[in-house]
Amino acid sequence: MLALDRVGKTYPNGVHALSRFSAEIKLGEIIAIIGGSGCGKSTLLRAIAGLDRATSGTVTLDAATITAPHAKIGIIFQEPRLLPWLSVADNIGFGLSDLPADARREKVTRALVRVGLADKANAWPRELSGGQAQRVAIARALVPQPEVLLLDEPFSALDAFTRRDLQDHLLDLWADTRPTLILVTHDVDEAVMLADRVLVMRPRPGRLFEEIAINLARPRDRNSPHFDNFKRRVLTALDRSLDRNVPDSEAAANAGEAMWW
Amino acid sequence: MTIEVPVLEQTNADVARPVASVRLSRLVRPALGLLLPLSLALGWELAVWLGYSNGRLVPPPTKVFATIVELAKSGELSRHIATTLSRVAAGFALGVVAGTLLGAVSGYWGLARRLLDPTVQALRAIPSIAWVPLFILWLGIFETSKVALIAVGVFFPVYLGVMGAIHSVDRKIVEVGRIFRLSGPAMIRRILLPAVLPAYVVALRVGLGLGWMFVVAAEFMGASEGLGYLLIDGQQLGKPAQIVAAIVIFAILGKTTDWLIELATAPLLRWQDAFGRGRGAA
Ligand SMILES: Nc1ncnc2c1ncn2[C@@H]1O[C@H](COP(=O)(O)OP(=O)(O)OP(=O)(O)O)[C@@H](O)[C@H]1O
Ligand SMILES: [Mg+2]
């Protein structure tokens, strides 16, 4: 279990980015974090990843307190961040350098097939499309079989069609080993499609505002009325988190759009 | 009708292109670079031959070539080339090692940069030739002072290149290394080294160019051997053909060694996605 206990972060320049964020996340749960720009979502994710240290509070995975990157926690950034000097296969195998070469090769090959890029094993990252590159990044983060996978707006640079494709793909991959997923997103549709729980944050300082459980069976149908219902609930919560008093009817109209701003 | 003929021809050429033109361009493209110097040489040869100039101060290519052949036959040429090459090699090696080490240290550790860099920058502002009298006093007029001068010339571009490259490695890529919990040495080997390699190669090539520049200066300050000596000798004895011959050989050696660096590092830089790629950089 991943436990966030009153996690806070004040940057050296005095910005109070995150304040007393607490949550308990069970193994295999999918959490979506949503909130306005600058409300500390990336800050929170980087603290969980151990890339930056929280200035107050603790992040614990099982019994271990996270203060530095941890073997069981992986992260996927908004950009693929592939290493341009490694082939696609070597990028995917980057985190497996402890394994003997043939075990590594086997895992990489399986991952390549799994993300549908078997024919790109020897390609350079520069030869990939944006969606393909992000799939390589997903494979790279998943092959070491993390218990917790953090995703910071992983699909936001992609077009709507590719994004949906990758969301389905991510769910597929998740079903293999069922790690905990914590996904930061701006896309209400994405949050409701993927998450068991949506955590809505509010800014200045960034903190938890509301938690919405998405009680929908998987696979979810984007066109069902229940789906729309949850989208509307998340949207209203978002609007309230920004102190915007939007009448319900307008929020409902907005619900049709994938991106809420 | 007259307009349609070339159009038809062009279509045929297009069909044949995939195979033939690849092979052709591989031969023609390097040759393109030779076009200008060769036609200039030919033009000058003709001008002298037709009597427009007596060619005494600017000897025609045949005369330069004859001088080179003559020097080569007597075995002198290879001796001079070997001397100059070994000086450049020694100075380049020293300069590269020192520049790489210090550049890496001040690129990697902020404290080292603050301690070291101002001094290095101040030294860099001194025109390197100004060291010559000191080097001669300290190291004598023989090989050591010459190699030292070349090493100084090579050092600065390599130092600056390495430091700048390490300093500007993308933090986002370094974070990938951190996420996979690379140790310090692994971070250097798997992230920093490959990331700085392109800039390092450029620094090496600039350094080598300066090495060739400084070997001439070093050989001007009193040498009995080397291509720089050939230049001085040609000036003092009034042999312009020998001067031009030495210059031509400098050009060939400089270009060849630069090309060797490029050749040796090309396999390491195949991944690069740069503007210059595939645009026929000879
Ligand atoms: N390295 C930093 N130094 C100082 N302040 C920072 C730093 N990183 C972020 N901040 C500030 O902290 C606050 C939260 O930033 P954060 O990146 O976590 O927001 P976010 O919710 O991820 O926003 P977005 O949705 O735009 O990505 C912002 O006000 C930002 O200006
Ligand atoms: Mg962010």
Coordinates of C-alpha atoms and ligand atoms in Angstrom, one line a residue:
Chain A
M1 CA 0.0 0.0 0.0
L2 CA 1.1 3.5 -0.8
A3 CA 0.5 6.0 2.0
L4 CA 0.7 9.7 1.6
D5 CA 0.7 11.4 5.0
R6 CA 0.2 15.1 5.0
V7 CA 2.7 15.6 2.2
G8 CA 3.7 19.2 1.7
K9 CA 6.2 21.0 -0.4
T10 CA 7.5 24.6 -0.3
Y11 CA 10.0 25.4 -3.0
P12 CA 13.2 27.2 -2.1
N13 CA 11.7 30.3 -3.8
G14 CA 8.9 30.3 -1.3
V15 CA 6.1 28.9 -3.5
H16 CA 3.9 26.8 -1.3
A17 CA 3.1 24.2 -4.0
L18 CA 1.5 21.5 -1.9
S19 CA -0.1 21.4 1.5
R20 CA -1.0 18.4 3.7
F21 CA -1.9 16.0 1.0
S22 CA -3.0 12.7 2.5
A23 CA -4.3 9.6 0.7
E24 CA -4.0 5.8 1.0
I25 CA -3.8 3.9 -2.2
K26 CA -4.1 0.1 -2.4
L27 CA -2.0 -2.1 -4.6
G28 CA -3.6 -2.3 -8.0
E29 CA -5.8 0.7 -7.7
I30 CA -6.0 3.3 -10.5
I31 CA -6.1 6.8 -9.2
A32 CA -6.6 9.9 -11.4
I33 CA -5.4 13.3 -10.1
I34 CA -7.1 16.2 -11.7
G35 CA -7.0 19.9 -11.0
G36 CA -6.3 23.3 -12.4
S37 CA -2.9 24.3 -13.7
G38 CA -0.3 25.0 -11.0
C39 CA -2.2 23.2 -8.2
G40 CA 0.8 20.9 -7.3
K41 CA 0.0 17.7 -9.2
S42 CA 3.5 17.4 -10.7
T43 CA 5.0 18.4 -7.4
L44 CA 3.0 15.6 -5.7
L45 CA 4.0 13.0 -8.3
R46 CA 7.7 13.9 -8.1
A47 CA 7.6 13.5 -4.3
I48 CA 6.1 10.1 -4.7
A49 CA 8.7 9.2 -7.3
G50 CA 11.4 10.3 -4.9
L51 CA 12.8 12.8 -7.5
D52 CA 12.1 15.7 -5.1
R53 CA 11.8 15.5 -1.4
A54 CA 8.6 16.7 0.3
T55 CA 9.3 19.5 2.8
S56 CA 6.8 18.0 5.2
G57 CA 4.9 14.8 5.6
T58 CA 5.9 11.4 4.4
V59 CA 5.4 9.0 1.5
T60 CA 5.6 5.4 2.4
L61 CA 5.4 2.3 0.2
D62 CA 4.6 -0.7 2.3
A63 CA 7.1 -0.2 5.1
A64 CA 9.6 1.9 3.2
T65 CA 9.7 5.7 3.4
I66 CA 10.4 7.2 0.0
T67 CA 13.1 9.8 -0.1
A68 CA 14.8 8.8 -3.3
P69 CA 13.8 6.9 -6.4
H70 CA 12.7 3.4 -5.5
A71 CA 12.9 0.2 -7.4
K72 CA 9.2 -0.5 -7.1
I73 CA 8.1 3.0 -8.3
G74 CA 8.2 3.9 -12.0
I75 CA 7.2 7.1 -13.7
I76 CA 6.2 8.2 -17.1
F77 CA 6.5 11.8 -18.0
Q78 CA 4.6 14.0 -20.3
E79 CA 7.4 13.7 -22.9
P80 CA 8.7 10.2 -23.7
R81 CA 12.2 11.1 -22.6
L82 CA 13.8 8.3 -24.6
L83 CA 17.5 8.3 -24.7
P84 CA 18.3 9.3 -28.3
W85 CA 21.5 7.3 -28.5
L86 CA 19.8 4.0 -27.7
S87 CA 17.7 1.9 -30.1
V88 CA 14.1 1.4 -29.2
A89 CA 14.9 -2.1 -27.7
D90 CA 17.8 -0.7 -25.6
N91 CA 15.6 2.1 -24.4
I92 CA 13.0 -0.4 -23.1
G93 CA 15.8 -2.5 -21.5
F94 CA 17.4 0.5 -19.9
G95 CA 16.2 -0.4 -16.4
L96 CA 17.1 -4.1 -16.7
S97 CA 20.9 -3.8 -16.7
D98 CA 21.1 -6.1 -13.7
L99 CA 19.7 -9.0 -15.6
P100 CA 21.8 -11.3 -17.8
A101 CA 21.7 -10.3 -21.4
D102 CA 19.4 -13.1 -22.7
A103 CA 16.8 -12.7 -19.9
R104 CA 16.8 -9.0 -20.7
R105 CA 16.5 -9.6 -24.4
E106 CA 13.5 -11.9 -23.8
K107 CA 11.7 -9.4 -21.6
V108 CA 12.3 -6.6 -24.0
T109 CA 11.1 -8.6 -27.0
R110 CA 7.9 -9.5 -25.1
A111 CA 7.4 -5.9 -24.1
L112 CA 7.9 -4.7 -27.7
V113 CA 5.2 -7.2 -28.9
R114 CA 3.0 -6.1 -26.1
V115 CA 3.1 -2.4 -27.1
G116 CA 2.8 -3.3 -30.8
L117 CA 6.2 -2.2 -31.8
A118 CA 7.9 -5.5 -32.6
D119 CA 9.0 -4.2 -35.9
K120 CA 10.7 -1.1 -34.4
A121 CA 13.1 -2.9 -32.1
N122 CA 16.2 -1.5 -33.9
A123 CA 14.8 1.9 -34.8
W124 CA 16.2 5.1 -33.3
P125 CA 13.8 7.1 -31.1
R126 CA 13.9 9.9 -33.7
E127 CA 12.3 7.6 -36.2
L128 CA 9.2 7.2 -34.0
S129 CA 5.9 9.1 -34.1
G130 CA 4.9 10.8 -30.8
G131 CA 2.4 8.0 -29.9
Q132 CA 5.0 5.3 -30.7
A133 CA 7.6 7.1 -28.6
Q134 CA 5.2 7.3 -25.6
R135 CA 4.4 3.6 -26.0
V136 CA 8.1 2.9 -25.8
A137 CA 8.3 5.0 -22.6
I138 CA 5.4 3.0 -21.2
A139 CA 7.1 -0.2 -22.0
R140 CA 10.4 1.0 -20.5
A141 CA 8.6 1.9 -17.2
L142 CA 6.7 -1.4 -17.1
V143 CA 9.4 -4.0 -17.9
P144 CA 11.0 -3.7 -14.4
Q145 CA 7.5 -4.6 -13.1
P146 CA 7.0 -1.6 -10.7
E147 CA 4.4 -1.9 -8.0
V148 CA 3.5 1.7 -8.5
L149 CA 3.5 3.5 -11.8
L150 CA 3.2 7.3 -11.9
L151 CA 2.0 9.0 -15.0
D152 CA 2.2 12.8 -15.4
E153 CA -0.1 13.8 -18.2
P154 CA 1.3 11.0 -20.3
F155 CA -1.0 11.5 -23.3
S156 CA -1.6 15.2 -23.3
A157 CA 0.7 15.9 -26.2
L158 CA -1.2 13.4 -28.4
D159 CA -4.2 13.8 -30.6
A160 CA -7.6 12.6 -29.3
F161 CA -7.6 9.4 -31.4
T162 CA -4.1 8.3 -30.4
R163 CA -4.9 9.3 -26.8
R164 CA -7.9 6.9 -26.6
D165 CA -5.9 4.2 -28.3
L166 CA -3.2 4.5 -25.7
Q167 CA -5.6 4.7 -22.8
D168 CA -7.1 1.4 -23.8
H169 CA -3.6 0.1 -24.3
L170 CA -2.5 1.2 -20.9
L171 CA -5.5 -0.6 -19.3
D172 CA -4.5 -3.7 -21.2
L173 CA -1.0 -3.6 -19.9
W174 CA -2.1 -2.8 -16.4
A175 CA -4.3 -5.9 -16.4
D176 CA -1.1 -8.0 -16.9
T177 CA 0.5 -7.3 -13.6
R178 CA -2.0 -4.9 -11.9
P179 CA 0.4 -2.3 -10.5
T180 CA -1.0 0.8 -8.8
L181 CA -1.4 3.5 -11.3
I182 CA -1.4 7.2 -10.3
L183 CA -2.3 9.3 -13.3
V184 CA -2.2 13.1 -13.5
T185 CA -4.5 14.4 -16.2
H186 CA -6.4 17.4 -17.5
D187 CA -8.7 15.2 -19.4
V188 CA -12.0 14.4 -17.5
D189 CA -12.8 11.8 -20.0
E190 CA -9.5 10.1 -19.4
A191 CA -9.9 10.2 -15.7
V192 CA -13.3 8.6 -15.7
M193 CA -12.3 6.1 -18.3
L194 CA -9.3 4.8 -16.3
A195 CA -9.7 5.5 -12.7
D196 CA -11.2 3.8 -9.7
R197 CA -11.0 7.1 -7.8
V198 CA -10.6 10.6 -9.1
L199 CA -8.8 13.0 -6.7
V200 CA -9.7 16.6 -7.4
M201 CA -7.1 19.2 -6.2
R202 CA -7.4 22.9 -5.7
P203 CA -4.7 25.5 -6.0
R204 CA -2.9 28.0 -3.7
P205 CA -1.7 26.1 -1.9
G206 CA -2.2 22.8 -3.8
R207 CA -4.3 20.4 -1.7
L208 CA -6.9 17.7 -2.0
F209 CA -10.3 19.1 -2.6
E210 CA -12.6 16.2 -3.3
E211 CA -12.5 12.5 -4.0
I212 CA -14.9 10.8 -6.4
A213 CA -15.1 7.0 -6.6
I214 CA -15.9 5.8 -10.1
N215 CA -18.1 2.8 -9.6
L216 CA -18.2 1.6 -13.1
A217 CA -17.4 -1.9 -14.2
R218 CA -14.6 -2.4 -16.8
P219 CA -14.5 -2.3 -19.7
R220 CA -16.2 1.0 -19.6
D221 CA -18.3 2.4 -22.4
R222 CA -17.6 6.1 -23.1
N223 CA -21.1 6.6 -24.5
S224 CA -23.1 5.2 -21.6
P225 CA -25.2 7.5 -19.5
H226 CA -23.4 6.4 -16.3
F227 CA -20.1 7.4 -17.8
D228 CA -21.5 10.9 -18.6
N229 CA -22.9 11.1 -15.2
F230 CA -19.5 10.6 -13.6
K231 CA -17.9 13.0 -16.0
R232 CA -20.4 15.6 -15.0
R233 CA -19.7 15.0 -11.3
V234 CA -15.9 15.4 -11.8
L235 CA -16.5 18.6 -13.9
T236 CA -18.7 20.2 -11.2
A237 CA -16.1 19.3 -8.5
L238 CA -13.4 20.9 -10.7
D239 CA -15.4 24.0 -11.2
R240 CA -16.1 24.3 -7.5
S241 CA -12.4 23.7 -6.8
L242 CA -11.6 26.8 -8.8
D243 CA -14.4 28.8 -7.1
R244 CA -16.2 29.1 -10.3
N245 CA -20.0 29.0 -9.8
V246 CA -21.0 27.5 -13.1
P247 CA -24.7 26.6 -13.3
D248 CA -25.2 22.9 -13.6
S249 CA -26.6 23.1 -17.1
E250 CA -23.5 24.7 -18.4
A251 CA -21.3 22.2 -16.8
A252 CA -23.4 19.5 -18.4
A253 CA -22.9 21.1 -21.8
N254 CA -19.1 21.2 -21.2
A255 CA -19.2 17.6 -20.3
G256 CA -19.3 16.7 -23.9
E257 CA -15.8 18.0 -24.4
A258 CA -12.9 15.9 -23.5
M259 CA -10.8 18.8 -22.2
W260 CA -12.4 20.8 -19.6
W261 CA -10.7 24.2 -20.0
Chain B
M1 CA 6.4 19.7 -79.4
T2 CA 9.8 21.1 -78.6
I3 CA 8.7 21.6 -75.0
E4 CA 7.5 18.1 -74.5
V5 CA 10.8 16.4 -75.3
P6 CA 12.7 17.4 -72.2
V7 CA 9.6 16.7 -70.1
L8 CA 9.6 13.1 -71.4
E9 CA 13.3 12.7 -70.8
Q10 CA 12.9 13.9 -67.3
T11 CA 10.3 11.3 -66.5
N12 CA 12.6 8.6 -67.7
A13 CA 15.4 9.9 -65.6
D14 CA 13.0 9.9 -62.6
V15 CA 12.2 6.2 -63.1
A16 CA 15.9 5.3 -63.2
R17 CA 16.7 7.4 -60.2
P18 CA 16.4 5.1 -57.2
V19 CA 19.3 2.8 -58.3
A20 CA 21.5 4.9 -60.5
S21 CA 21.4 8.2 -58.8
V22 CA 22.3 6.9 -55.4
R23 CA 25.5 5.3 -56.8
L24 CA 26.2 8.4 -58.9
S25 CA 25.8 10.9 -56.1
R26 CA 28.1 8.9 -53.8
L27 CA 30.9 9.4 -56.4
V28 CA 30.0 12.9 -57.6
R29 CA 29.3 14.6 -54.2
P30 CA 32.9 14.5 -52.8
A31 CA 34.2 15.3 -56.3
L32 CA 32.1 18.5 -56.2
G33 CA 34.3 19.9 -53.5
L34 CA 37.4 19.4 -55.6
L35 CA 35.9 21.4 -58.5
L36 CA 36.8 24.8 -57.3
P37 CA 40.4 24.2 -56.2
L38 CA 41.2 22.1 -59.3
S39 CA 39.8 24.7 -61.7
L40 CA 41.7 27.5 -60.0
A41 CA 44.9 25.5 -60.2
L42 CA 44.3 24.7 -63.8
G43 CA 43.5 28.3 -64.6
W44 CA 46.8 29.5 -63.0
E45 CA 48.8 26.8 -64.8
L46 CA 47.3 27.9 -68.1
A47 CA 48.0 31.6 -67.3
V48 CA 51.7 30.9 -66.6
W49 CA 51.9 28.5 -69.6
L50 CA 50.4 31.1 -71.9
G51 CA 52.8 33.7 -70.6
Y52 CA 50.4 36.0 -68.8
S53 CA 52.6 35.7 -65.7
N54 CA 56.1 34.5 -65.2
G55 CA 55.0 32.5 -62.1
R56 CA 58.1 33.4 -60.2
L57 CA 56.3 34.6 -57.0
V58 CA 53.3 32.4 -57.4
P59 CA 54.6 29.2 -58.9
P60 CA 52.2 27.2 -61.1
P61 CA 50.9 23.8 -59.8
T62 CA 53.3 21.8 -61.9
K63 CA 56.3 23.5 -60.3
V64 CA 54.8 23.0 -56.8
F65 CA 54.2 19.4 -57.6
A66 CA 57.8 19.0 -59.0
T67 CA 59.1 20.5 -55.7
I68 CA 57.0 18.0 -53.7
V69 CA 58.3 15.1 -55.8
E70 CA 61.8 16.3 -55.4
L71 CA 61.5 16.6 -51.6
A72 CA 59.9 13.2 -51.5
K73 CA 62.6 11.6 -53.5
S74 CA 65.4 12.9 -51.2
G75 CA 63.5 11.5 -48.2
E76 CA 63.3 14.9 -46.7
L77 CA 59.6 15.3 -47.1
S78 CA 58.7 12.2 -45.1
R79 CA 61.1 13.4 -42.4
H80 CA 59.5 16.8 -42.2
I81 CA 56.0 15.4 -42.2
A82 CA 56.8 12.8 -39.5
T83 CA 58.4 15.5 -37.3
T84 CA 55.4 17.9 -37.7
L85 CA 52.9 15.1 -37.3
S86 CA 54.5 13.8 -34.1
R87 CA 54.6 17.3 -32.6
V88 CA 50.9 17.8 -33.4
A89 CA 50.1 14.3 -32.1
A90 CA 51.9 14.9 -28.8
G91 CA 50.5 18.4 -28.3
F92 CA 47.0 17.3 -29.3
A93 CA 47.1 14.3 -26.9
L94 CA 48.3 16.5 -24.0
G95 CA 45.8 19.2 -24.7
V96 CA 42.9 16.8 -25.1
V97 CA 43.7 14.9 -21.9
A98 CA 44.1 18.1 -19.9
G99 CA 41.1 19.8 -21.5
T100 CA 38.8 16.8 -21.0
L101 CA 39.8 16.2 -17.4
L102 CA 39.5 19.9 -16.3
G103 CA 36.5 20.5 -18.5
A104 CA 34.7 17.4 -17.0
V105 CA 35.5 18.4 -13.5
S106 CA 34.3 21.9 -13.8
G107 CA 31.2 20.8 -15.9
Y108 CA 30.3 18.3 -13.3
W109 CA 31.0 20.0 -9.9
G110 CA 29.6 23.5 -9.5
L111 CA 32.3 24.2 -6.8
A112 CA 35.1 23.2 -9.1
R113 CA 33.7 25.4 -11.8
R114 CA 33.6 28.4 -9.5
L115 CA 37.1 27.7 -8.3
L116 CA 38.7 26.8 -11.7
D117 CA 36.8 28.5 -14.5
P118 CA 37.6 32.1 -13.8
T119 CA 41.3 31.4 -13.9
V120 CA 41.1 29.3 -17.0
Q121 CA 39.0 32.0 -18.7
A122 CA 41.6 34.6 -17.8
L123 CA 44.4 32.5 -19.2
R124 CA 42.4 32.0 -22.3
A125 CA 42.3 35.7 -22.9
I126 CA 46.1 35.7 -23.3
P127 CA 47.0 35.3 -27.0
S128 CA 48.7 31.9 -26.9
I129 CA 51.7 33.1 -28.9
A130 CA 52.5 35.3 -26.0
W131 CA 53.6 32.2 -24.1
V132 CA 56.4 31.5 -26.6
P133 CA 59.2 33.4 -24.8
L134 CA 58.3 31.9 -21.5
F135 CA 58.1 28.4 -22.8
I136 CA 61.5 28.8 -24.5
L137 CA 63.0 30.1 -21.2
W138 CA 61.4 27.3 -19.2
L139 CA 61.5 24.4 -21.5
G140 CA 64.3 25.2 -24.0
I141 CA 64.0 25.7 -27.7
F142 CA 63.6 22.0 -28.5
E143 CA 60.6 19.7 -28.7
T144 CA 59.2 20.3 -25.2
S145 CA 58.4 24.0 -25.7
K146 CA 56.8 23.3 -29.1
V147 CA 54.6 20.5 -27.8
A148 CA 53.6 22.7 -24.9
L149 CA 52.6 25.5 -27.1
I150 CA 50.5 23.2 -29.3
A151 CA 48.9 21.6 -26.2
V152 CA 47.9 25.1 -24.9
G153 CA 46.2 25.8 -28.2
V154 CA 44.3 22.5 -28.1
F155 CA 43.4 22.7 -24.4
F156 CA 41.1 25.7 -24.5
P157 CA 38.5 24.6 -27.1
V158 CA 38.4 21.1 -25.6
Y159 CA 38.0 22.4 -22.1
L160 CA 35.3 24.8 -23.1
G161 CA 33.5 22.2 -25.2
V162 CA 33.5 19.5 -22.5
M163 CA 32.5 21.9 -19.8
G164 CA 29.7 23.5 -21.8
A165 CA 28.4 20.1 -23.0
I166 CA 28.3 18.6 -19.5
H167 CA 26.8 21.7 -18.0
S168 CA 24.0 21.7 -20.6
V169 CA 23.0 18.0 -20.5
D170 CA 19.2 18.0 -20.4
R171 CA 18.0 17.6 -16.8
K172 CA 15.0 15.6 -18.1
I173 CA 17.3 12.9 -19.4
V174 CA 19.3 12.9 -16.2
E175 CA 16.0 12.3 -14.3
V176 CA 15.5 9.2 -16.4
G177 CA 18.9 7.9 -15.0
R178 CA 17.8 8.9 -11.5
I179 CA 14.5 7.0 -11.8
F180 CA 16.4 3.9 -12.7
R181 CA 18.7 4.6 -9.7
L182 CA 21.9 4.7 -11.6
S183 CA 25.0 5.0 -9.4
G184 CA 27.4 7.9 -10.0
P185 CA 29.7 6.1 -12.4
A186 CA 26.8 4.5 -14.2
M187 CA 25.1 7.9 -14.6
I188 CA 28.3 9.2 -16.2
R189 CA 28.8 6.1 -18.5
R190 CA 25.2 5.6 -19.5
I191 CA 23.8 9.2 -19.6
L192 CA 26.4 11.9 -19.4
L193 CA 29.0 10.5 -21.8
P194 CA 26.7 9.7 -24.6
A195 CA 24.9 13.0 -24.2
V196 CA 28.1 15.1 -24.4
L197 CA 29.6 13.0 -27.2
P198 CA 28.4 15.1 -30.2
A199 CA 29.7 18.3 -28.6
Y200 CA 32.9 16.6 -27.6
V201 CA 33.6 15.5 -31.2
V202 CA 33.1 19.1 -32.3
A203 CA 35.5 20.3 -29.5
L204 CA 38.1 17.7 -30.6
R205 CA 37.9 18.9 -34.2
V206 CA 38.2 22.5 -33.3
G207 CA 41.1 21.6 -31.0
L208 CA 42.9 19.7 -33.8
G209 CA 42.5 22.7 -36.1
L210 CA 44.2 24.9 -33.5
G211 CA 46.9 22.2 -33.0
W212 CA 47.8 22.6 -36.7
M213 CA 47.8 26.3 -36.4
F214 CA 50.1 26.3 -33.4
V215 CA 52.5 23.8 -34.8
V216 CA 53.4 26.3 -37.5
A217 CA 53.9 29.0 -34.8
A218 CA 56.0 26.5 -32.8
E219 CA 58.1 25.6 -35.8
F220 CA 58.7 29.3 -36.6
M221 CA 60.4 29.8 -33.3
G222 CA 63.5 27.9 -34.4
A223 CA 63.3 24.4 -35.8
S224 CA 65.6 22.4 -38.1
E225 CA 62.9 20.1 -39.2
G226 CA 59.2 20.1 -39.9
L227 CA 56.8 21.6 -42.4
G228 CA 57.0 25.0 -40.6
Y229 CA 60.8 24.8 -41.1
L230 CA 60.2 24.3 -44.8
L231 CA 58.1 27.5 -44.9
I232 CA 60.8 29.6 -43.2
D233 CA 63.5 27.9 -45.3
G234 CA 61.6 28.7 -48.4
Q235 CA 61.2 32.3 -47.4
Q236 CA 64.8 32.8 -46.5
L237 CA 66.2 31.2 -49.6
G238 CA 63.5 32.7 -51.9
K239 CA 61.9 29.4 -52.9
P240 CA 58.1 30.2 -53.2
A241 CA 57.4 26.7 -54.7
Q242 CA 58.7 25.1 -51.5
I243 CA 56.5 27.4 -49.4
V244 CA 53.4 26.6 -51.5
A245 CA 54.3 22.9 -51.3
A246 CA 54.4 23.0 -47.5
I247 CA 51.1 24.9 -47.4
V248 CA 49.5 22.3 -49.7
I249 CA 50.8 19.5 -47.5
F250 CA 49.5 21.3 -44.4
A251 CA 46.1 21.5 -46.1
I252 CA 46.1 17.8 -47.0
L253 CA 47.3 16.7 -43.5
G254 CA 44.8 19.0 -41.7
K255 CA 41.9 17.8 -43.8
T256 CA 42.9 14.2 -43.5
T257 CA 43.3 14.2 -39.7
D258 CA 40.0 16.0 -39.3
W259 CA 38.4 13.5 -41.6
L260 CA 39.9 10.7 -39.5
I261 CA 38.2 12.0 -36.3
E262 CA 35.0 12.3 -38.2
L263 CA 35.3 8.8 -39.5
A264 CA 36.2 7.3 -36.2
T265 CA 33.3 8.9 -34.3
A266 CA 30.6 8.6 -37.0
P267 CA 29.5 5.1 -35.8
L268 CA 29.0 6.6 -32.3
L269 CA 26.9 9.4 -33.6
R270 CA 24.6 7.6 -35.9
W271 CA 21.6 8.3 -33.6
Q272 CA 21.8 12.0 -34.1
D273 CA 18.9 13.8 -35.5
A274 CA 20.5 16.9 -36.7
F275 CA 19.9 19.4 -39.4
G276 CA 23.2 18.6 -41.1
R277 CA 22.5 14.9 -41.4
G278 CA 22.0 13.5 -44.9
R279 CA 22.7 16.9 -46.4
G280 CA 26.0 15.8 -47.9
A281 CA 28.5 17.1 -45.4
A282 CA 31.6 15.7 -47.1
Ligands
LIG1 N1 11.1 23.8 -9.3 C1 10.2 24.7 -8.8 N2 10.7 25.8 -8.2 C2 9.8 26.7 -7.7 N3 8.5 26.6 -7.9 C3 8.0 25.6 -8.6 C4 8.8 24.6 -9.1 N4 8.1 23.7 -9.7 C5 6.8 24.1 -9.6 N5 6.7 25.2 -8.9 C6 5.5 26.0 -8.5 O1 4.7 25.1 -7.7 C7 3.3 25.2 -8.1 C8 2.8 23.8 -8.5 O2 3.5 23.4 -9.6 P1 3.2 22.0 -10.3 O3 4.2 21.8 -11.4 O4 3.2 20.9 -9.3 O5 1.7 22.2 -10.9 P2 0.8 21.2 -11.7 O6 -0.4 21.0 -11.0 O7 1.6 20.1 -12.2 O8 0.5 22.2 -13.0 P3 0.2 21.8 -14.5 O9 -1.1 21.2 -14.5 O10 0.3 23.1 -15.2 O11 1.3 20.8 -14.8 C9 3.3 26.2 -9.2 O12 2.8 27.4 -8.6 C10 4.7 26.3 -9.7 O13 4.9 27.6 -10.1
MG2 MG 2.3 19.4 -14.1

